[in-house]
Coordinates of C-alpha atoms and ligand atoms in Angstrom, one line a residue:
M621 CA 10.3 4.1 -8.0
R622 CA 10.4 2.5 -4.7
D623 CA 11.9 -0.2 -2.8
I624 CA 10.0 -2.8 -1.1
L625 CA 11.7 -3.6 2.2
P626 CA 11.4 -6.9 4.0
D627 CA 8.4 -6.2 5.9
E628 CA 6.6 -4.9 3.3
A629 CA 7.6 -7.8 1.1
A630 CA 6.2 -10.2 3.5
R631 CA 2.9 -8.7 3.2
W632 CA 3.3 -8.6 -0.8
R633 CA 4.0 -12.2 -0.9
A634 CA 0.8 -12.7 1.1
V635 CA -1.4 -10.9 -1.3
E636 CA 0.4 -12.5 -4.7
N637 CA -0.8 -16.0 -3.2
V638 CA -4.0 -14.7 -3.3
V639 CA -3.7 -13.5 -6.7
H640 CA -2.4 -17.1 -8.0
Q641 CA -5.1 -18.9 -6.1
V642 CA -7.8 -16.8 -7.8
M643 CA -6.2 -16.9 -11.0
Q644 CA -6.1 -20.7 -10.5
A645 CA -9.8 -20.8 -9.8
F646 CA -11.1 -19.3 -12.5
N647 CA -8.6 -21.5 -14.6
Y648 CA -6.2 -18.6 -16.0
R649 CA -2.4 -19.7 -16.7
E650 CA 0.6 -17.8 -15.8
I651 CA 2.7 -16.1 -18.6
R652 CA 5.8 -14.1 -18.1
T653 CA 7.1 -11.9 -20.7
P654 CA 10.4 -9.6 -20.9
V655 CA 10.8 -6.2 -19.1
M656 CA 11.4 -4.6 -22.2
E657 CA 9.7 -4.7 -25.6
Q658 CA 10.2 -3.2 -29.1
T659 CA 8.8 0.3 -29.0
E660 CA 6.7 0.0 -32.0
L661 CA 4.6 -2.7 -30.0
F662 CA 3.0 0.0 -27.4
A663 CA 2.7 2.5 -30.0
R664 CA 0.6 0.2 -32.3
S665 CA -1.5 -1.0 -29.4
I666 CA -2.1 1.3 -26.6
G667 CA -2.2 4.2 -29.5
E668 CA 0.5 7.1 -30.7
L669 CA -1.9 9.5 -29.4
T670 CA -2.2 8.3 -26.0
D671 CA -0.7 10.2 -22.8
I672 CA 1.0 6.7 -21.8
V673 CA 3.1 6.7 -25.5
S674 CA 2.9 10.4 -26.1
K675 CA 4.3 11.3 -22.7
E676 CA 5.0 8.7 -20.2
M677 CA 7.0 5.7 -22.0
Y678 CA 10.5 4.8 -20.6
T679 CA 12.1 4.6 -24.2
F680 CA 15.8 4.3 -25.2
T681 CA 17.8 3.3 -28.0
D682 CA 20.3 0.3 -27.2
R683 CA 23.4 -0.6 -29.1
S684 CA 22.4 -2.1 -31.8
G685 CA 20.2 1.0 -32.9
D686 CA 16.7 -0.5 -31.7
S687 CA 14.2 1.4 -30.4
V688 CA 13.1 -0.2 -27.1
T689 CA 11.0 0.7 -24.2
L690 CA 10.3 -0.7 -20.6
K691 CA 6.7 -2.3 -20.6
P692 CA 4.1 0.5 -19.6
E693 CA 1.5 -2.3 -19.1
G694 CA 1.1 -5.8 -19.9
T695 CA -1.5 -6.5 -22.6
A696 CA 0.6 -5.6 -25.6
S697 CA 3.4 -7.8 -24.1
A698 CA 1.0 -10.6 -23.5
L699 CA -0.9 -10.5 -27.0
R700 CA 2.9 -10.6 -28.8
A701 CA 3.5 -13.4 -26.7
Y702 CA 0.3 -15.3 -27.4
I703 CA 0.7 -14.5 -31.5
Q704 CA 4.6 -15.5 -31.4
G705 CA 4.0 -18.7 -29.3
N706 CA 1.1 -19.9 -31.5
L707 CA -1.1 -20.2 -28.3
G708 CA -4.2 -19.6 -30.0
E709 CA -3.7 -23.0 -31.7
Q710 CA -3.6 -25.0 -28.8
G711 CA -7.6 -24.6 -28.0
S712 CA -10.2 -21.7 -29.0
L713 CA -10.1 -20.2 -26.1
T714 CA -6.8 -19.0 -24.1
K715 CA -6.8 -17.6 -20.4
L716 CA -3.6 -15.9 -19.6
Y717 CA -2.6 -14.3 -16.2
Y718 CA 0.5 -12.2 -15.3
M719 CA 2.4 -10.3 -12.4
G720 CA 5.2 -7.8 -12.5
P721 CA 6.4 -4.4 -12.6
M722 CA 5.5 -1.9 -15.4
F723 CA 6.7 1.7 -16.1
R724 CA 5.2 4.8 -17.1
Q725 CA 6.9 8.1 -16.6
E726 CA 4.2 10.1 -15.0
R727 CA 4.1 12.9 -12.4
P728 CA 4.6 11.1 -8.9
Q729 CA 2.3 11.5 -6.5
A730 CA 0.5 9.2 -3.6
G731 CA -0.7 5.9 -5.8
R732 CA 1.2 7.1 -9.0
L733 CA 4.7 5.8 -9.0
R734 CA 7.2 5.5 -12.1
Q735 CA 8.0 1.6 -11.4
F736 CA 4.5 0.0 -10.4
H737 CA 3.3 -3.3 -10.1
Q738 CA 0.3 -4.7 -11.8
F739 CA -1.3 -8.3 -12.0
G740 CA -3.4 -8.8 -15.1
A741 CA -5.5 -11.3 -17.1
E742 CA -6.4 -11.7 -20.8
A743 CA -8.8 -13.9 -22.3
L744 CA -8.3 -14.7 -26.0
G745 CA -10.4 -16.1 -28.5
A746 CA -14.2 -15.7 -27.3
M747 CA -16.8 -12.7 -28.0
A748 CA -18.8 -14.1 -24.8
P749 CA -20.2 -11.1 -22.4
E750 CA -19.3 -13.8 -19.8
L751 CA -16.1 -13.3 -20.3
D752 CA -16.3 -9.3 -20.0
V753 CA -18.0 -10.2 -16.6
E754 CA -15.7 -12.7 -15.4
M755 CA -12.8 -9.9 -16.0
M756 CA -14.7 -7.7 -13.4
L757 CA -15.2 -11.0 -11.0
I758 CA -11.8 -11.9 -10.7
P759 CA -10.3 -9.0 -9.1
L760 CA -13.3 -8.3 -7.0
T761 CA -13.1 -11.7 -5.8
M762 CA -9.4 -11.1 -4.7
Y763 CA -10.3 -8.0 -2.9
R764 CA -13.0 -9.8 -1.2
N765 CA -10.8 -12.5 -0.1
L766 CA -8.5 -9.7 1.1
G767 CA -11.0 -8.1 3.0
I768 CA -11.9 -5.3 0.8
S769 CA -15.4 -4.9 -0.2
Q770 CA -15.8 -1.2 -0.2
T771 CA -14.9 -0.7 -4.0
S772 CA -17.4 0.6 -7.4
L773 CA -17.8 -1.0 -10.5
L774 CA -17.9 1.4 -13.2
I775 CA -19.0 0.0 -16.6
N776 CA -19.3 1.6 -19.9
S777 CA -19.3 0.7 -23.6
V778 CA -17.1 2.4 -25.9
G779 CA -18.7 0.7 -29.3
C780 CA -16.7 -0.9 -32.2
Q781 CA -15.2 0.2 -35.4
R782 CA -19.0 0.4 -36.8
C783 CA -20.6 2.7 -34.2
R784 CA -17.6 4.6 -33.3
P785 CA -16.6 6.7 -36.5
P786 CA -20.4 8.2 -36.7
Y787 CA -20.1 8.8 -33.0
K788 CA -16.8 10.5 -32.9
E789 CA -17.7 12.9 -35.6
L790 CA -21.2 13.7 -34.1
L791 CA -19.1 14.4 -30.8
R792 CA -16.8 16.6 -32.8
R793 CA -19.6 18.8 -34.1
E794 CA -20.9 19.4 -30.7
L795 CA -17.4 20.1 -29.0
R796 CA -16.5 22.4 -31.6
K797 CA -19.7 24.4 -30.8
V798 CA -18.2 24.9 -27.1
R799 CA -14.9 25.1 -28.0
A800 CA -14.3 28.4 -26.2
H801 CA -15.5 27.2 -23.0
L802 CA -12.8 24.4 -22.9
S803 CA -9.4 24.3 -21.4
D804 CA -6.4 24.4 -23.8
D805 CA -5.8 20.4 -23.4
S806 CA -9.2 19.6 -24.4
Q807 CA -9.1 21.9 -27.3
A808 CA -6.1 20.6 -28.6
R809 CA -8.0 17.3 -28.3
I810 CA -10.9 18.0 -30.1
E811 CA -10.1 16.9 -33.7
Q812 CA -7.5 13.8 -32.5
N813 CA -9.1 12.3 -29.8
P814 CA -12.5 13.8 -28.5
F815 CA -13.2 10.9 -26.4
R816 CA -10.8 12.4 -23.8
V817 CA -12.3 15.5 -23.9
L818 CA -15.1 13.9 -21.9
D819 CA -12.7 12.2 -19.6
S820 CA -11.3 15.5 -18.5
K821 CA -11.4 16.0 -14.7
D822 CA -11.5 20.1 -15.5
G823 CA -14.2 21.7 -14.0
G824 CA -14.7 24.1 -17.1
D825 CA -14.6 21.0 -19.0
R826 CA -17.1 19.1 -17.0
K827 CA -19.6 21.8 -17.2
A828 CA -19.5 22.7 -20.7
T829 CA -19.9 19.0 -21.9
A830 CA -22.4 18.1 -19.2
S831 CA -25.2 17.8 -22.1
M832 CA -23.0 16.3 -24.6
P833 CA -24.0 12.9 -26.3
L834 CA -22.4 9.6 -25.1
M835 CA -21.4 6.6 -27.3
K836 CA -23.0 4.2 -24.8
D837 CA -26.4 6.2 -26.6
H838 CA -25.4 5.6 -29.9
L839 CA -24.0 1.9 -30.4
C840 CA -24.9 -0.2 -33.2
A841 CA -27.4 -3.4 -32.7
E842 CA -24.5 -5.9 -31.8
C843 CA -22.4 -3.6 -29.3
S844 CA -26.1 -2.5 -27.3
A845 CA -27.0 -6.0 -27.0
H846 CA -23.5 -7.2 -25.9
F847 CA -23.6 -4.2 -23.5
A848 CA -27.4 -5.1 -22.2
R849 CA -26.1 -9.0 -21.3
V850 CA -22.9 -7.5 -19.5
Q851 CA -25.4 -5.6 -17.5
E852 CA -27.8 -8.6 -17.1
L853 CA -25.2 -11.0 -16.1
L854 CA -23.9 -8.6 -13.4
K855 CA -27.4 -8.1 -11.8
K856 CA -27.9 -12.2 -11.9
L857 CA -24.8 -12.4 -9.8
N858 CA -25.6 -9.7 -7.6
V859 CA -22.7 -7.4 -8.4
P860 CA -23.3 -3.7 -8.0
F861 CA -22.3 -1.4 -10.7
E862 CA -22.6 1.9 -12.2
I863 CA -22.9 3.0 -15.8
D864 CA -20.3 5.8 -16.4
G865 CA -21.2 7.0 -19.8
R866 CA -17.7 9.0 -19.7
L867 CA -15.3 6.3 -18.8
V868 CA -13.1 6.1 -22.1
R869 CA -10.0 5.0 -20.2
G870 CA -6.4 6.1 -21.2
L871 CA -5.6 2.9 -23.8
D872 CA -7.1 3.2 -27.2
Y873 CA -7.7 -0.6 -27.7
Y874 CA -10.6 -0.9 -26.3
T875 CA -13.9 -2.0 -28.0
K876 CA -17.4 -2.5 -26.7
T877 CA -16.9 -3.1 -22.9
A878 CA -14.5 -0.8 -20.9
F879 CA -14.8 -1.1 -16.6
E880 CA -12.9 0.2 -13.7
I881 CA -13.1 -0.6 -10.0
T882 CA -12.5 2.2 -7.8
S883 CA -12.1 2.8 -4.2
K884 CA -13.2 5.8 -2.0
D885 CA -9.7 5.1 0.1
L886 CA -7.4 6.4 -2.7
G887 CA -7.0 9.9 -3.4
S888 CA -7.3 11.3 -6.9
Q889 CA -5.7 8.3 -8.3
D890 CA -8.5 5.8 -7.2
A891 CA -8.8 3.3 -9.6
L892 CA -7.7 -0.2 -8.0
A893 CA -8.2 -1.7 -11.4
G894 CA -9.2 -1.6 -15.2
G895 CA -10.0 -3.4 -18.4
G896 CA -12.0 -4.1 -21.1
R897 CA -12.6 -5.7 -24.1
Y898 CA -10.1 -5.4 -27.4
D899 CA -11.7 -7.3 -30.5
L900 CA -9.3 -5.7 -32.9
L901 CA -6.0 -5.8 -31.4
V902 CA -4.8 -9.2 -32.3
E903 CA -5.1 -8.7 -35.8
E904 CA -3.4 -5.0 -35.6
L905 CA -0.6 -7.0 -34.0
G906 CA -0.2 -9.2 -36.8
G907 CA -2.3 -12.1 -35.1
K908 CA -5.3 -13.9 -37.0
P909 CA -8.6 -11.9 -36.0
T910 CA -9.2 -12.7 -32.3
P911 CA -11.3 -11.3 -30.1
G912 CA -9.9 -10.5 -26.5
V913 CA -11.0 -9.0 -23.3
G914 CA -8.7 -8.4 -20.2
F915 CA -7.9 -6.4 -17.1
A916 CA -5.1 -5.1 -14.8
A917 CA -5.0 -4.0 -11.1
G918 CA -2.5 -2.1 -9.2
M919 CA -0.5 -3.7 -6.4
E920 CA 0.8 -0.6 -4.8
R921 CA -2.8 0.9 -4.6
L922 CA -4.4 -2.3 -3.2
M923 CA -1.5 -2.3 -0.5
I924 CA -2.7 1.4 0.4
V925 CA -6.4 0.4 0.5
M926 CA -5.4 -2.4 2.5
E927 CA -3.8 -0.2 5.1
K928 CA -6.5 2.1 5.1
R929 CA -8.9 -0.6 5.9
D930 CA -6.5 -2.2 8.3
T931 CA -7.2 -5.8 6.9
T932 CA -5.1 -8.6 8.3
V933 CA -2.5 -9.8 5.7
P934 CA 0.3 -11.9 7.8
G935 CA 2.8 -10.0 9.1
P936 CA 6.6 -10.8 8.9
S937 CA 7.1 -14.5 10.2
G938 CA 10.3 -15.7 11.6
P939 CA 12.7 -18.6 11.8
K940 CA 10.9 -21.5 13.2
I941 CA 13.6 -22.2 15.3
F942 CA 16.6 -20.4 16.8
L943 CA 19.4 -22.5 18.0
I944 CA 21.8 -20.7 20.4
G945 CA 25.4 -22.1 21.6
L946 CA 27.2 -20.7 24.6
D947 CA 30.7 -21.7 23.7
G948 CA 32.8 -22.8 20.5
P949 CA 31.7 -26.8 20.4
S950 CA 27.8 -25.6 20.7
R951 CA 28.2 -22.8 18.5
T952 CA 29.4 -25.3 15.7
W953 CA 26.5 -27.7 16.8
A954 CA 24.1 -24.8 16.7
F955 CA 25.6 -23.7 12.8
E956 CA 25.6 -27.7 11.6
T957 CA 21.8 -28.5 13.1
A958 CA 20.4 -25.0 11.6
C959 CA 21.9 -26.3 8.2
A960 CA 20.4 -29.8 8.6
L961 CA 17.1 -28.0 9.7
R962 CA 17.3 -25.9 6.4
A963 CA 18.3 -28.7 4.1
R964 CA 14.8 -30.3 5.1
G965 CA 13.2 -27.0 4.3
I966 CA 12.6 -25.9 8.3
P967 CA 13.5 -22.3 8.6
A968 CA 16.2 -22.2 11.3
E969 CA 18.8 -19.4 12.2
T970 CA 21.8 -19.0 14.5
D971 CA 24.2 -16.7 15.8
Y972 CA 27.3 -15.2 13.5
L973 CA 28.3 -12.5 16.1
E974 CA 29.6 -14.7 19.0
R975 CA 26.9 -12.6 21.0
S976 CA 25.8 -13.6 25.0
V977 CA 23.1 -15.8 25.4
K978 CA 21.1 -13.2 26.8
A979 CA 21.9 -11.2 23.5
Q980 CA 20.8 -14.3 21.3
L981 CA 17.4 -14.4 23.0
R982 CA 16.7 -10.9 22.5
E983 CA 17.8 -11.4 18.9
A984 CA 15.4 -14.7 18.8
N985 CA 12.4 -12.9 20.0
R986 CA 13.1 -9.9 17.6
Q987 CA 13.1 -12.0 14.8
H988 CA 9.6 -13.8 16.0
A989 CA 11.3 -17.4 16.5
E990 CA 9.0 -19.8 17.4
F991 CA 11.2 -21.8 19.6
V992 CA 14.7 -21.8 20.6
L993 CA 17.2 -24.4 21.7
V994 CA 20.0 -23.4 23.8
I995 CA 23.3 -25.6 23.9
G996 CA 26.3 -25.6 26.3
E997 CA 28.8 -28.1 27.8
E998 CA 26.2 -29.5 29.7
E999 CA 23.9 -30.1 27.1
L1000 CA 26.7 -31.8 24.6
K1001 CA 28.0 -33.5 27.4
T1002 CA 24.8 -35.4 28.1
G1003 CA 23.6 -35.4 24.4
T1004 CA 20.1 -33.4 25.6
G1005 CA 18.4 -30.2 25.4
K1006 CA 15.4 -28.5 26.2
V1007 CA 13.7 -26.8 23.2
K1008 CA 11.6 -23.6 24.5
E1009 CA 8.5 -22.5 23.0
M1010 CA 8.6 -18.8 23.0
K1011 CA 4.7 -17.8 23.0
T1012 CA 4.0 -20.3 25.9
G1013 CA 7.4 -20.8 27.3
R1014 CA 6.6 -24.4 27.6
E1015 CA 10.0 -26.6 27.4
N1016 CA 10.4 -30.2 26.0
T1017 CA 13.6 -32.1 26.5
V1018 CA 14.8 -33.3 23.4
S1019 CA 17.9 -35.9 22.5
L1020 CA 20.4 -33.7 20.5
K1021 CA 21.4 -36.7 18.3
T1022 CA 18.1 -37.4 16.7
F1023 CA 16.7 -33.7 17.1
V1024 CA 16.9 -33.0 13.4
Q1025 CA 14.4 -36.0 12.9
T1026 CA 12.4 -35.4 15.9
F1027 CA 12.0 -31.5 15.3
S1028 CA 11.1 -32.0 11.5
Ligands
HAM1174 P1 -4.7 0.5 -16.9 O1 -5.7 1.2 -16.6 O2 -3.7 1.8 -17.3 O3 -5.3 -0.6 -17.6 O4 -3.9 0.4 -15.4 C1 -4.3 -0.8 -14.8 C2 -4.1 -0.2 -13.1 O5 -2.8 -0.2 -12.9 C3 -4.7 1.3 -12.8 O6 -6.1 0.7 -12.6 C4 -3.8 1.4 -11.5 O7 -4.4 0.5 -10.5 C5 -2.6 1.0 -12.1 N1 -1.4 1.7 -12.1 C6 -1.6 2.3 -13.2 N2 -0.8 3.1 -13.4 C7 0.2 3.2 -12.2 C8 1.1 4.2 -11.8 N3 1.7 5.0 -12.5 N4 1.4 3.8 -10.5 C9 0.6 2.9 -9.8 N5 -0.2 2.1 -10.3 C10 -0.5 2.2 -11.5 C11 -3.8 -1.3 -18.2 O8 -2.7 -1.2 -18.0 C12 -4.3 -2.1 -19.2 N6 -3.6 -3.2 -19.6 C13 -5.4 -3.1 -18.5 C14 -6.3 -4.3 -19.4 C15 -5.7 -5.3 -19.7 N7 -6.9 -4.1 -20.4 C16 -7.2 -5.1 -21.0 N8 -6.5 -6.1 -20.4

């Protein structure tokens, strides 16, 4: 878990602004959910057998004996809020987005933190493949607006409750045949979660499963048509993509479309964003049967890529004006005036350390102040002073009495 110090926080805010803008352009509405939920919510949605639920959650018993968990992702919470807040009643399609901290106790490494931040969206109430594509386009649009274009879009279909069980049995049968060649982890997964064996990064596993049947080749007619339409739409929109038949993702709730956006600028943790369709999840969580699709993207990983690509986000911005007082009365005038400007929303700063003019000017420079105004006995007597623009050195004589109005 790390701190985001002021210089970095300014860059985060610039990126968050782009996130809000693009979400608005796609007509998603913001939702803010609590930082923790009842543990059962995640076990039921993400899946008991996933790494997230079985090894990575920050779970504890609170003082009333309830098991609560810091949220490891945003989808389960958003859906719980959708059900409890009856959002589905307000229209047949509900588009939600969120941003915030998530928690997973993973082994920390570059691009993998225990408290990280995601932004994501969920569209509830429609089966349309257009929405699956929209979920890919939202993060891609944000990345493009932030100057990042070198990403890869990987898509797959993980089928539905109709075509998945027979395929799972077929995969199990095939995996049992090569059991001896698989890693211990993968051997353990054959019976419980055979899909994850295909997703293994282990070289031996990859070799042993090279010619295994893939879900995308065993889809039912409905899933197959849906997957074809997603591809057709991506082509129409000129969005490059690759089909990755081994992409299964680390959460169990997906049906049909699953996708990831990766970047070569990241190390082994190369996923910038991931998502997919989950047509059974709302009902599983106690709501009416409601199809859904969504994505989430990592903020820290995006910042890493932006740094590597050297893309420009506004750096730290300083006060609009630094008011410098030379003696007691002029310091008081500077403080009063700074407060009056701030009340009008203008970022203003003054000195609190009784520093010399030279030191105050140095401070104004260090803080990237756009203007300075130096006030002393003389200025207070004549009621005029000189405002200096730091970048150009240009000076303007101003009346102190009307300064707040004119500078505003
Ligand atoms: P996820 O793939 O688990 O999906 O996470 C989405 C993104 O969050 C990842 O691609 C990555 O950028 C970031 N991320 C995940 N774990 C970490 C970590 N430990 N440190 C830093 N970044 C991380 C979900 O969370 C689903 N809820 C996505 C979704 C929404 N599917 C449907 N709707």
